[in-house]
PDB file of C-alpha atoms in Angstrom:
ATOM      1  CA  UNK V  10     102.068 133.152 129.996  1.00 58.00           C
ATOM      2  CA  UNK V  11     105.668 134.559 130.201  1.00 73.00           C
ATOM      3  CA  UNK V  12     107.468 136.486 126.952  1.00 81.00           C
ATOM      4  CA  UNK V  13     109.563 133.503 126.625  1.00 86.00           C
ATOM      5  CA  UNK V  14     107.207 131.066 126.468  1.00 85.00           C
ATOM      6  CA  UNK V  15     105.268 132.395 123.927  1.00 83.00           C
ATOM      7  CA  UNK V  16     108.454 133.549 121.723  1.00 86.00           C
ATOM      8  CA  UNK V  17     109.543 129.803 122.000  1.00 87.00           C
ATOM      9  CA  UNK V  18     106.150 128.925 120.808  1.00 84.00           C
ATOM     10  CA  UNK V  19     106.399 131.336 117.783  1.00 83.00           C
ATOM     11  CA  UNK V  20     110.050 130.272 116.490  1.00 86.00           C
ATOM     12  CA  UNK V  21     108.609 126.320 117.245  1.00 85.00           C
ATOM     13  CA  UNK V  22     105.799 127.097 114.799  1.00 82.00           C
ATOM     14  CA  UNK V  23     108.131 128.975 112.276  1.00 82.00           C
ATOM     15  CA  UNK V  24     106.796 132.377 112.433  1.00 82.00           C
ATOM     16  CA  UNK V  25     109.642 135.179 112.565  1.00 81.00           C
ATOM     17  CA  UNK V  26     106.953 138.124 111.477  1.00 79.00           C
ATOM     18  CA  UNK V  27     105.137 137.805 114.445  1.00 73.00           C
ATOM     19  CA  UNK V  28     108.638 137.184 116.478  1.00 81.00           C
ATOM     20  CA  UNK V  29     109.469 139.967 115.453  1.00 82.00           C
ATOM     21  CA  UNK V  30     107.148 142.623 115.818  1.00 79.00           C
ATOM     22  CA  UNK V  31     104.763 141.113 119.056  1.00 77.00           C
ATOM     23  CA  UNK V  32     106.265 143.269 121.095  1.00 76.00           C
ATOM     24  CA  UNK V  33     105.453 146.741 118.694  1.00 74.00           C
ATOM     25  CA  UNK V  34     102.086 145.361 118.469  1.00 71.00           C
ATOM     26  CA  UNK V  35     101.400 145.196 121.736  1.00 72.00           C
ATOM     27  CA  UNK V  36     101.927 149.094 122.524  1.00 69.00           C
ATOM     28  CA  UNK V  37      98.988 149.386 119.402  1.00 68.00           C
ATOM     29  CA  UNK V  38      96.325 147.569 121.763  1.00 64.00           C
ATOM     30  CA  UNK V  39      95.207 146.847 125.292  1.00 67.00           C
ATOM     31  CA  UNK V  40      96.774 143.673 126.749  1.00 66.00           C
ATOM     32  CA  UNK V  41      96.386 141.462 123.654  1.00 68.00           C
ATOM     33  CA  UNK V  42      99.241 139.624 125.193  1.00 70.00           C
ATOM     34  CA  UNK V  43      97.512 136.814 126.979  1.00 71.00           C
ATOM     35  CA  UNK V  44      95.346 136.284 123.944  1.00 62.00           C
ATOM     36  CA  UNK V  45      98.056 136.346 121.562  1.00 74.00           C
ATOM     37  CA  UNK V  46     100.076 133.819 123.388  1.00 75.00           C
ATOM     38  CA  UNK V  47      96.960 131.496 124.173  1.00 72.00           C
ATOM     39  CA  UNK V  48      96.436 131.671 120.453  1.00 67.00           C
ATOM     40  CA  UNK V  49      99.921 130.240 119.283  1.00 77.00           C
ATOM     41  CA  UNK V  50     100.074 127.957 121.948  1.00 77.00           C
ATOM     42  CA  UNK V  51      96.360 126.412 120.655  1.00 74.00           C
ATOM     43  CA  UNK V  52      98.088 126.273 116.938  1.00 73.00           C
ATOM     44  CA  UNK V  53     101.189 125.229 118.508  1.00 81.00           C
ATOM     45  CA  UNK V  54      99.809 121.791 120.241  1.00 83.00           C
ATOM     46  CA  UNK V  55      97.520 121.069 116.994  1.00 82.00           C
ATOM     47  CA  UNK V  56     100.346 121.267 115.119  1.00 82.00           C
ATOM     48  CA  UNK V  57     102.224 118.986 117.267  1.00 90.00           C
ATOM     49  CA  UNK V  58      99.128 116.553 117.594  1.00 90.00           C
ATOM     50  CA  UNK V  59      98.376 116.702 113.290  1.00 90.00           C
ATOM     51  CA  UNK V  60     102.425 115.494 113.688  1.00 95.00           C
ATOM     52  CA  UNK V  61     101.880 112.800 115.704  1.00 97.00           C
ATOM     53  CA  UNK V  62      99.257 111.494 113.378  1.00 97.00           C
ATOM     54  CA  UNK V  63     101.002 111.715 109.854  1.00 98.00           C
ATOM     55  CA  UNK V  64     104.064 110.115 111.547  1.00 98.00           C
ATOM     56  CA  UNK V  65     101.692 106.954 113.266  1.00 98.00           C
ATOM     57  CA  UNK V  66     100.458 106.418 109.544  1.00 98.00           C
ATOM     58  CA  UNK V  67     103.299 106.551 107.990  1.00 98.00           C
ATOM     59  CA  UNK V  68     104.990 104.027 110.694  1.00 98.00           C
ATOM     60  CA  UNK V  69     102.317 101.510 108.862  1.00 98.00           C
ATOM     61  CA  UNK V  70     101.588  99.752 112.096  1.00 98.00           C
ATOM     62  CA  UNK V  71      99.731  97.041 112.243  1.00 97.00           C
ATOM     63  CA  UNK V  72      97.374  97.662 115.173  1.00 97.00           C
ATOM     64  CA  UNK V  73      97.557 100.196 118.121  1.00 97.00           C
ATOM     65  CA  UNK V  74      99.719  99.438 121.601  1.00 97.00           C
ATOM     66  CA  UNK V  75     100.808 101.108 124.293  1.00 97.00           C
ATOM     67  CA  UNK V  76     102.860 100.044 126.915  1.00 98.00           C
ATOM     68  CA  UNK V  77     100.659 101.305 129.381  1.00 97.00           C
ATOM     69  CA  UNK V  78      98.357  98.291 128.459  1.00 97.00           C
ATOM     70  CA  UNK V  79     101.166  95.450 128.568  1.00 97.00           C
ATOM     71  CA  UNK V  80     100.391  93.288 131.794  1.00 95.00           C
ATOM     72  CA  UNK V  81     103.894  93.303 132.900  1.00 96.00           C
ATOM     73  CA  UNK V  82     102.753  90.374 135.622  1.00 94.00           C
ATOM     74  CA  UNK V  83     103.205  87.945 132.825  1.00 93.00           C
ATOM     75  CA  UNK V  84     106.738  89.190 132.179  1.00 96.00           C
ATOM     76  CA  UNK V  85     107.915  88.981 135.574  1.00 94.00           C
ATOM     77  CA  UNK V  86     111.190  88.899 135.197  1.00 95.00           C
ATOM     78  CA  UNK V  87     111.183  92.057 132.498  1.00 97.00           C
ATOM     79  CA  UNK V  88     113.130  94.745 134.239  1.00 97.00           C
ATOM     80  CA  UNK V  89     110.791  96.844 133.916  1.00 97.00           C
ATOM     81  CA  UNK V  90     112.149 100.132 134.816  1.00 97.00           C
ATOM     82  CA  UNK V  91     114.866  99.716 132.561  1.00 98.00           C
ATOM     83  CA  UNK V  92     112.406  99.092 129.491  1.00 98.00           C
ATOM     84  CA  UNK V  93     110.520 102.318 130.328  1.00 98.00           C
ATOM     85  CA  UNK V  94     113.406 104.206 130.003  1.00 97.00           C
ATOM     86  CA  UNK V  95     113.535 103.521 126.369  1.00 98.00           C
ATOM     87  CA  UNK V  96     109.558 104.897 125.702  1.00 98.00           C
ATOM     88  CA  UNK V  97     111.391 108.609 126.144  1.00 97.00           C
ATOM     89  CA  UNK V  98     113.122 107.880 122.967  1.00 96.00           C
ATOM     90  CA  UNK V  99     116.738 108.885 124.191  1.00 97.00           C
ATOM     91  CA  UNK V 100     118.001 106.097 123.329  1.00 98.00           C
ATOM     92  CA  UNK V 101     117.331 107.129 119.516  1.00 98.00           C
ATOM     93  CA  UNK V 102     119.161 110.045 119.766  1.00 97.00           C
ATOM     94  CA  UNK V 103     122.097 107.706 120.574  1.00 97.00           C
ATOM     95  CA  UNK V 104     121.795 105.786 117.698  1.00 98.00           C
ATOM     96  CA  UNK V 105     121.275 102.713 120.216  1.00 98.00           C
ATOM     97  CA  UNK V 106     119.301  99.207 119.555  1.00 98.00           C
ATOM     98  CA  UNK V 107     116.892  97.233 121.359  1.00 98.00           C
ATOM     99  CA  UNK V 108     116.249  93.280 121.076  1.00 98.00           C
ATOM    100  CA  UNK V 109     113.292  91.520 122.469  1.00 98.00           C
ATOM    101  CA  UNK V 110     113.839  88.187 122.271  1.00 97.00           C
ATOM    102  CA  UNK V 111     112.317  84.979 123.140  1.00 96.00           C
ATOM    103  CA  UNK V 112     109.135  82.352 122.826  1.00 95.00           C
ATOM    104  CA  UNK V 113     105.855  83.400 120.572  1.00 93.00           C
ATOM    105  CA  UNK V 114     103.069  85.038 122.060  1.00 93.00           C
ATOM    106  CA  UNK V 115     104.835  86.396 124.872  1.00 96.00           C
ATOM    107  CA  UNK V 116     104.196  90.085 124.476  1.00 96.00           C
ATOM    108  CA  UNK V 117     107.415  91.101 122.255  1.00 97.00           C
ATOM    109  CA  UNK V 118     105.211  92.455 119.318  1.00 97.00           C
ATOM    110  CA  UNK V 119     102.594  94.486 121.508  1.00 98.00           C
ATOM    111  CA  UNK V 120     106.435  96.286 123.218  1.00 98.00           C
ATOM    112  CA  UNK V 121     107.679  96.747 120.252  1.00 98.00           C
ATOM    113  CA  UNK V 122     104.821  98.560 118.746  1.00 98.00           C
ATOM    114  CA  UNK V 123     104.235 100.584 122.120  1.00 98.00           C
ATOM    115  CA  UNK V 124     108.139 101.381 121.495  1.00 98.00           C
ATOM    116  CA  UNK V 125     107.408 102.937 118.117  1.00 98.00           C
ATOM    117  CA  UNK V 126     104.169 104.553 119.029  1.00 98.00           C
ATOM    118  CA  UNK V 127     105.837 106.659 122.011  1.00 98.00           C
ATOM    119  CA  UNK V 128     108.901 107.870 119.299  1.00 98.00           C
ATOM    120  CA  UNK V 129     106.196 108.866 117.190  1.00 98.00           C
ATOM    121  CA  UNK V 130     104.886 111.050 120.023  1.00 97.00           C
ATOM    122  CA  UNK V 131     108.293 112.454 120.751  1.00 96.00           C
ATOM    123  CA  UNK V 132     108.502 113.927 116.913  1.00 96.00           C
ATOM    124  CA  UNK V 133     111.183 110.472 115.525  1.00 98.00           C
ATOM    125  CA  UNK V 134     110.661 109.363 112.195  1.00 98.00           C
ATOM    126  CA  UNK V 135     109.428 105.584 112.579  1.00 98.00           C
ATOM    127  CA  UNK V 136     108.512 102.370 110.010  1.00 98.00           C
ATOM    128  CA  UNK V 137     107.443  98.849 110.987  1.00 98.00           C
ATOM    129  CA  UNK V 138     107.639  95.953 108.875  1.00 98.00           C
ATOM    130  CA  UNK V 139     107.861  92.628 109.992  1.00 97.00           C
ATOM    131  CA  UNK V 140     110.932  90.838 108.542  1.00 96.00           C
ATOM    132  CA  UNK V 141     109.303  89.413 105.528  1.00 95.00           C
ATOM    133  CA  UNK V 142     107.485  91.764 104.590  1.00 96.00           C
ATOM    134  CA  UNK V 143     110.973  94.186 104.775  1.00 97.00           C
ATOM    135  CA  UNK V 144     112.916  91.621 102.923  1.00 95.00           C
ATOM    136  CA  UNK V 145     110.292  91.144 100.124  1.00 95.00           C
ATOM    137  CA  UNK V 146     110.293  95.073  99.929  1.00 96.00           C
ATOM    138  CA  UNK V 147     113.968  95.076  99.093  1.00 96.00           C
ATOM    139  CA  UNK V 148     114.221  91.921  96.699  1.00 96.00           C
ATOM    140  CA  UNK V 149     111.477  93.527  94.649  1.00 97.00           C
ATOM    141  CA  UNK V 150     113.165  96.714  95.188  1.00 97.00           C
ATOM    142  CA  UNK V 151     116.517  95.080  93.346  1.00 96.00           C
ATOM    143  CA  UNK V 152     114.855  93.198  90.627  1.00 96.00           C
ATOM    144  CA  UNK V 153     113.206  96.844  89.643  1.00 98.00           C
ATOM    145  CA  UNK V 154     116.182  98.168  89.741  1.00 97.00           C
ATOM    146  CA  UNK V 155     115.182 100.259  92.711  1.00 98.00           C
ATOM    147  CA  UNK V 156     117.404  99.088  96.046  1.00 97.00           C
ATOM    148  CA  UNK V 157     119.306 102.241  96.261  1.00 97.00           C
ATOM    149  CA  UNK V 158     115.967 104.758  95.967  1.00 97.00           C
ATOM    150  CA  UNK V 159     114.548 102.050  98.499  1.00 97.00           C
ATOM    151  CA  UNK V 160     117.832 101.889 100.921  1.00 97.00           C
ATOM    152  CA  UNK V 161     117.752 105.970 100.954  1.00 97.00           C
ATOM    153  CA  UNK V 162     114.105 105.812 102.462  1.00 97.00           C
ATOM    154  CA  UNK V 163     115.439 103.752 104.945  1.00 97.00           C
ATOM    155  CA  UNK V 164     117.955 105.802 105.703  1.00 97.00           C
ATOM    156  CA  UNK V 165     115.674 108.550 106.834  1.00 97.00           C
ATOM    157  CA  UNK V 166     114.201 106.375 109.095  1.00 98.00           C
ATOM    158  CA  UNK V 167     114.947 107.719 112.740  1.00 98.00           C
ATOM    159  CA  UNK V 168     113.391 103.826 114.031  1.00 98.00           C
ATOM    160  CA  UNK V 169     113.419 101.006 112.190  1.00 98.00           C
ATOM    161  CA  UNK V 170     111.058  98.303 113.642  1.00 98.00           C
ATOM    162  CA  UNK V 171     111.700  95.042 112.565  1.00 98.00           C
ATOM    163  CA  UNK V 172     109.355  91.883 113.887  1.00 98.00           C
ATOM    164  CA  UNK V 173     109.565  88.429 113.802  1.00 95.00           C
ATOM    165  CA  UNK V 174     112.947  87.729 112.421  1.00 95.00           C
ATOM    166  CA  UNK V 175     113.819  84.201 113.071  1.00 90.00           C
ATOM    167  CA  UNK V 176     110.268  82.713 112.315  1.00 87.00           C
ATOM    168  CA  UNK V 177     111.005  82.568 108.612  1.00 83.00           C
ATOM    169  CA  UNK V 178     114.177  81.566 107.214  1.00 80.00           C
ATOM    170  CA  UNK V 179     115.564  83.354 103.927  1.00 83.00           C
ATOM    171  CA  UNK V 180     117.383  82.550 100.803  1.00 86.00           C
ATOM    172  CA  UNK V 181     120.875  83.914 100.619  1.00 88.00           C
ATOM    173  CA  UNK V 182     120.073  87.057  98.342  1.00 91.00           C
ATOM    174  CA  UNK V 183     117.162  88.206 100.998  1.00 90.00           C
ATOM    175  CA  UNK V 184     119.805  87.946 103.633  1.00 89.00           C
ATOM    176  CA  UNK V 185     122.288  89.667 102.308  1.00 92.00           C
ATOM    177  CA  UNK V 186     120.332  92.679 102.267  1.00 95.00           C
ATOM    178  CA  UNK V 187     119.215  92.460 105.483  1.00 93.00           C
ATOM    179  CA  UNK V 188     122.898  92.560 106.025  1.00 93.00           C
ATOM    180  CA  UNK V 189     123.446  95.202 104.807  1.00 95.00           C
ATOM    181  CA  UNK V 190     120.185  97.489 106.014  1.00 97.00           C
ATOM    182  CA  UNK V 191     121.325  96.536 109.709  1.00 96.00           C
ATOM    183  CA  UNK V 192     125.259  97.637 108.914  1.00 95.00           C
ATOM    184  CA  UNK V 193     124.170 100.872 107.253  1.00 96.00           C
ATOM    185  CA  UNK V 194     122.282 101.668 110.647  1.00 97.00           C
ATOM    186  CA  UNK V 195     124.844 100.758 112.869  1.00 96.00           C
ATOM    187  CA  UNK V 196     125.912 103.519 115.058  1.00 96.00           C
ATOM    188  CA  UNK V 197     123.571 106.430 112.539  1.00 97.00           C
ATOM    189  CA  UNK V 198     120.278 105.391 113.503  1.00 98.00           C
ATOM    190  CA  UNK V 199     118.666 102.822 115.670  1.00 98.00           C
ATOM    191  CA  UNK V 200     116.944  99.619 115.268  1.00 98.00           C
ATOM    192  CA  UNK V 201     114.283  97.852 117.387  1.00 98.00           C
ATOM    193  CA  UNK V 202     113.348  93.791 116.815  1.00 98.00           C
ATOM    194  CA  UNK V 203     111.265  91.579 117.869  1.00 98.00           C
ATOM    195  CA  UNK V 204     113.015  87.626 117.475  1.00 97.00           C
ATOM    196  CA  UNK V 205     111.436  83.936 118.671  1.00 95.00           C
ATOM    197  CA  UNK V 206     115.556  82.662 117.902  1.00 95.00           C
ATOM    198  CA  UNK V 207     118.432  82.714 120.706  1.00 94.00           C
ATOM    199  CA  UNK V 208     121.431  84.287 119.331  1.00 94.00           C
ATOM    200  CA  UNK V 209     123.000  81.274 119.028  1.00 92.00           C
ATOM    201  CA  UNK V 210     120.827  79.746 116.715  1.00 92.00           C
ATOM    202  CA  UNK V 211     120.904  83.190 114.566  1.00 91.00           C
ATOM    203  CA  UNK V 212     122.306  80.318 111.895  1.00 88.00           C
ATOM    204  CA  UNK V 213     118.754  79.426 110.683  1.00 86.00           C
ATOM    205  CA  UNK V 214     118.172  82.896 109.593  1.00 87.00           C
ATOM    206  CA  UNK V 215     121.688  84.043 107.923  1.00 86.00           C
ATOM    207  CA  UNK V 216     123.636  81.857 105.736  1.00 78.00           C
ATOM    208  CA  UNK V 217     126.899  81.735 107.883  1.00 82.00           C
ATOM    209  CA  UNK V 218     128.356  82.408 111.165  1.00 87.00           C
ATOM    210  CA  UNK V 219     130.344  85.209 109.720  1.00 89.00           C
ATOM    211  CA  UNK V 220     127.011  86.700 108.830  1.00 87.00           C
ATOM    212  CA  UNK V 221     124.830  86.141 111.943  1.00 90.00           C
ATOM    213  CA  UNK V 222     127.814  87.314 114.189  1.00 93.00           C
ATOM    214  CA  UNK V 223     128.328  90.285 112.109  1.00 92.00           C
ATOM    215  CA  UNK V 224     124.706  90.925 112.264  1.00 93.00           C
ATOM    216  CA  UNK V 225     124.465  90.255 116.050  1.00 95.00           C
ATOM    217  CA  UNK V 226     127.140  92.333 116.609  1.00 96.00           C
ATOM    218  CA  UNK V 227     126.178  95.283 115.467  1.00 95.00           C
ATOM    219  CA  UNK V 228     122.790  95.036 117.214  1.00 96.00           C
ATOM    220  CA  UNK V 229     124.283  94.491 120.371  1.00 96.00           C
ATOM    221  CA  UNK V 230     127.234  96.661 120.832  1.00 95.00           C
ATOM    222  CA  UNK V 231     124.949  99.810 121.351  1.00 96.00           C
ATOM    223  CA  UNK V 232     122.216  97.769 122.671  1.00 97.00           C
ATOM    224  CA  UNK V 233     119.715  96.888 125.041  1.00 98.00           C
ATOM    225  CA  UNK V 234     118.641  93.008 124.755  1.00 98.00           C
ATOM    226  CA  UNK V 235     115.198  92.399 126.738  1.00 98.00           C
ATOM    227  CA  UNK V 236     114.067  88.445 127.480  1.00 97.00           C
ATOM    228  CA  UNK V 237     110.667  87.449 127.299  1.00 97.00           C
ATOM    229  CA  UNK V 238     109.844  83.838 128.721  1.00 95.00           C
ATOM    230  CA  UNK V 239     106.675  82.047 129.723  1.00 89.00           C
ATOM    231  CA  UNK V 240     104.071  80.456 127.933  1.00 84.00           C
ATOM    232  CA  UNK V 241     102.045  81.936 124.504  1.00 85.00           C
ATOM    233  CA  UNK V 242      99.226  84.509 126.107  1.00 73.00           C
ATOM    234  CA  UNK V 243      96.954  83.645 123.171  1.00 66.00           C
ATOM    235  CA  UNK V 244      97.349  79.838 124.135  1.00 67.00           C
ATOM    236  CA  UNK V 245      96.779  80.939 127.876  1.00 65.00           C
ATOM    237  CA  UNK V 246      93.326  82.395 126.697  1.00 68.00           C
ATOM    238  CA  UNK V 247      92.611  79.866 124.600  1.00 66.00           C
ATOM    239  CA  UNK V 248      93.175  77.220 127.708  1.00 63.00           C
ATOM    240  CA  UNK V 249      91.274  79.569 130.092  1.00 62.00           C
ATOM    241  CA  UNK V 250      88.267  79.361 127.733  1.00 63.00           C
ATOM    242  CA  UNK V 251      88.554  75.526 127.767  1.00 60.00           C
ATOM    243  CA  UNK V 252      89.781  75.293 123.893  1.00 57.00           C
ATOM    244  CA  UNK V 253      91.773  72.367 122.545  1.00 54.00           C
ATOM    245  CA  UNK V 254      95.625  73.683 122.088  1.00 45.00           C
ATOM    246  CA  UNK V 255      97.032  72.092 118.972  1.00 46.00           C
ATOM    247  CA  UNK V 256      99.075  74.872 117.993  1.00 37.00           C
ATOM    248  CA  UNK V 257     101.493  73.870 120.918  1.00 38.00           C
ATOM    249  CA  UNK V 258     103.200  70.822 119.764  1.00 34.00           C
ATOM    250  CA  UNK V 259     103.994  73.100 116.416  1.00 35.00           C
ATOM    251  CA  UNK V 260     107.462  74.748 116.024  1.00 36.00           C
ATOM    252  CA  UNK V 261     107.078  78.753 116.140  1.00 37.00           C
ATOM    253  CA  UNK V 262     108.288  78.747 112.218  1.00 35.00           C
ATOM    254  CA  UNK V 263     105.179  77.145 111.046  1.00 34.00           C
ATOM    255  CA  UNK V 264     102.188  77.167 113.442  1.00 34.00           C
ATOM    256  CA  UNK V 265     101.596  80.759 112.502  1.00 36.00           C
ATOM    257  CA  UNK V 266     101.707  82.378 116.101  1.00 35.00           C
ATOM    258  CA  UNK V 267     102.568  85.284 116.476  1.00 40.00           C
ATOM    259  CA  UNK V 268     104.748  87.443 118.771  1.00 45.00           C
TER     260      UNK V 268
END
């Protein structure tokens, strides 16, 4: 291993001391060199791996994905080359967004995990919440006189994963924060969200088109918007293993399907 490789492993793991004085030491002994830089790199990749645990936990996730196990077959008409170049997490460096929108069951939630998964590998700050369960957070969060503590852990959020908006719909007051979570992000820090609802019909979740077009603005003007189409997998399974399909004549708001 090279002198620069192991001084960038010794300022990665915050060490200065031994920065500074490897190369004295060295002179005191008989090629330590290799041993020493095998050493930090060890303590330098456990560190990184510890990392990429605390920051899966504290994502709260509800279940493990990658997108190495998403059957892009089903998604045909994914591009799919263009979605993998949002698992190298550049596009949160650029403050950018990314959409997945379309029917229940079609493989949105298992991306959008995957999508917060990799950022946690690549060191970014990440929370999932589906949009209930954010929207409760900050109501509770305002009646306890809270919002602002609550809206400053948001804020230091790198990716803020936001599922099944649309399947729900909200009274004004939930809304409104909503609001104005998504336009504190815009253009500081990025957003990722799963949705069963068209833009267009962005009405049933916000209380006016001034709202939803704010809203969908600011999502999509340093975005990436991804389609999903095709039939529920879960209902595919469920015919393959000769099951009745009730659930399919329900509206994706209430037969509890997920994405």
């Amino acid at each position: 291993m090279s002198n620069a490789l192991l001084e960038h492993h010794l300022r990665s793991l915050r060490l200065p001391t031994m920065l500074a004085n490897y190369r004295r030491l060295i002179a005191e002994h008989s090629e330590p060199l290799s041993y020493l830089a095998d050493l930090a790199a060890l303590e330098s990749a456990k560190r990184q791996e510890n990392g990429v645990k605390a920051r899966i936990a504290a994502a709260r996730f509800p279940t493990i994905k990658t997108i190495e196990a998403f059957d892009f077959s089903l998604q045909a008409q994914l591009p799919k080359a263009k979605l993998l170049e949002h698992f190298d997490g550049r596009f949160v460096d650029q403050h950018r967004n990314v959409v997945f929108t379309g029917p229940p069951g079609t493989g949105k939630s298992h991306c959008l995990v995957a999508l917060g998964i990799a950022a946690c590998t690549r060191g970014y700050r990440v929370r999932f919440a589906t949009a209930a369960e954010l929207l409760m957070q900050l109501i509770d969060a305002k009646k306890s006189g809270t919002l602002q503590r609550t809206f400053r852990s948001l804020d230091r959020i790198d990716l803020l994963l936001i599922d099944e908006l649309g399947y729900i719909p909200f009274e004004r007051e939930a809304t409104d924060l909503l609001f104005n979570v998504i336009s504190a992000r815009y253009e500081r820090s990025s957003i990722a969200l799963t949705t069963n609802l068209p833009f267009e019909k962005w009405l049933q979740v916000f209380p006016d088109e001034m709202a939803a077009a704010a809203v969908i603005d600011r999502l999509v003007h340093h975005g990436t918007v991804f389609q999903f189409a095709g039939q529920s997998h879960r209902l595919r399974q469920r015919k393959g293993k000769g099951g009745n399909t009730p659930l399919e004549s329900e509206s994706p708001a209430t037969s509890g399907v997920n994405s």
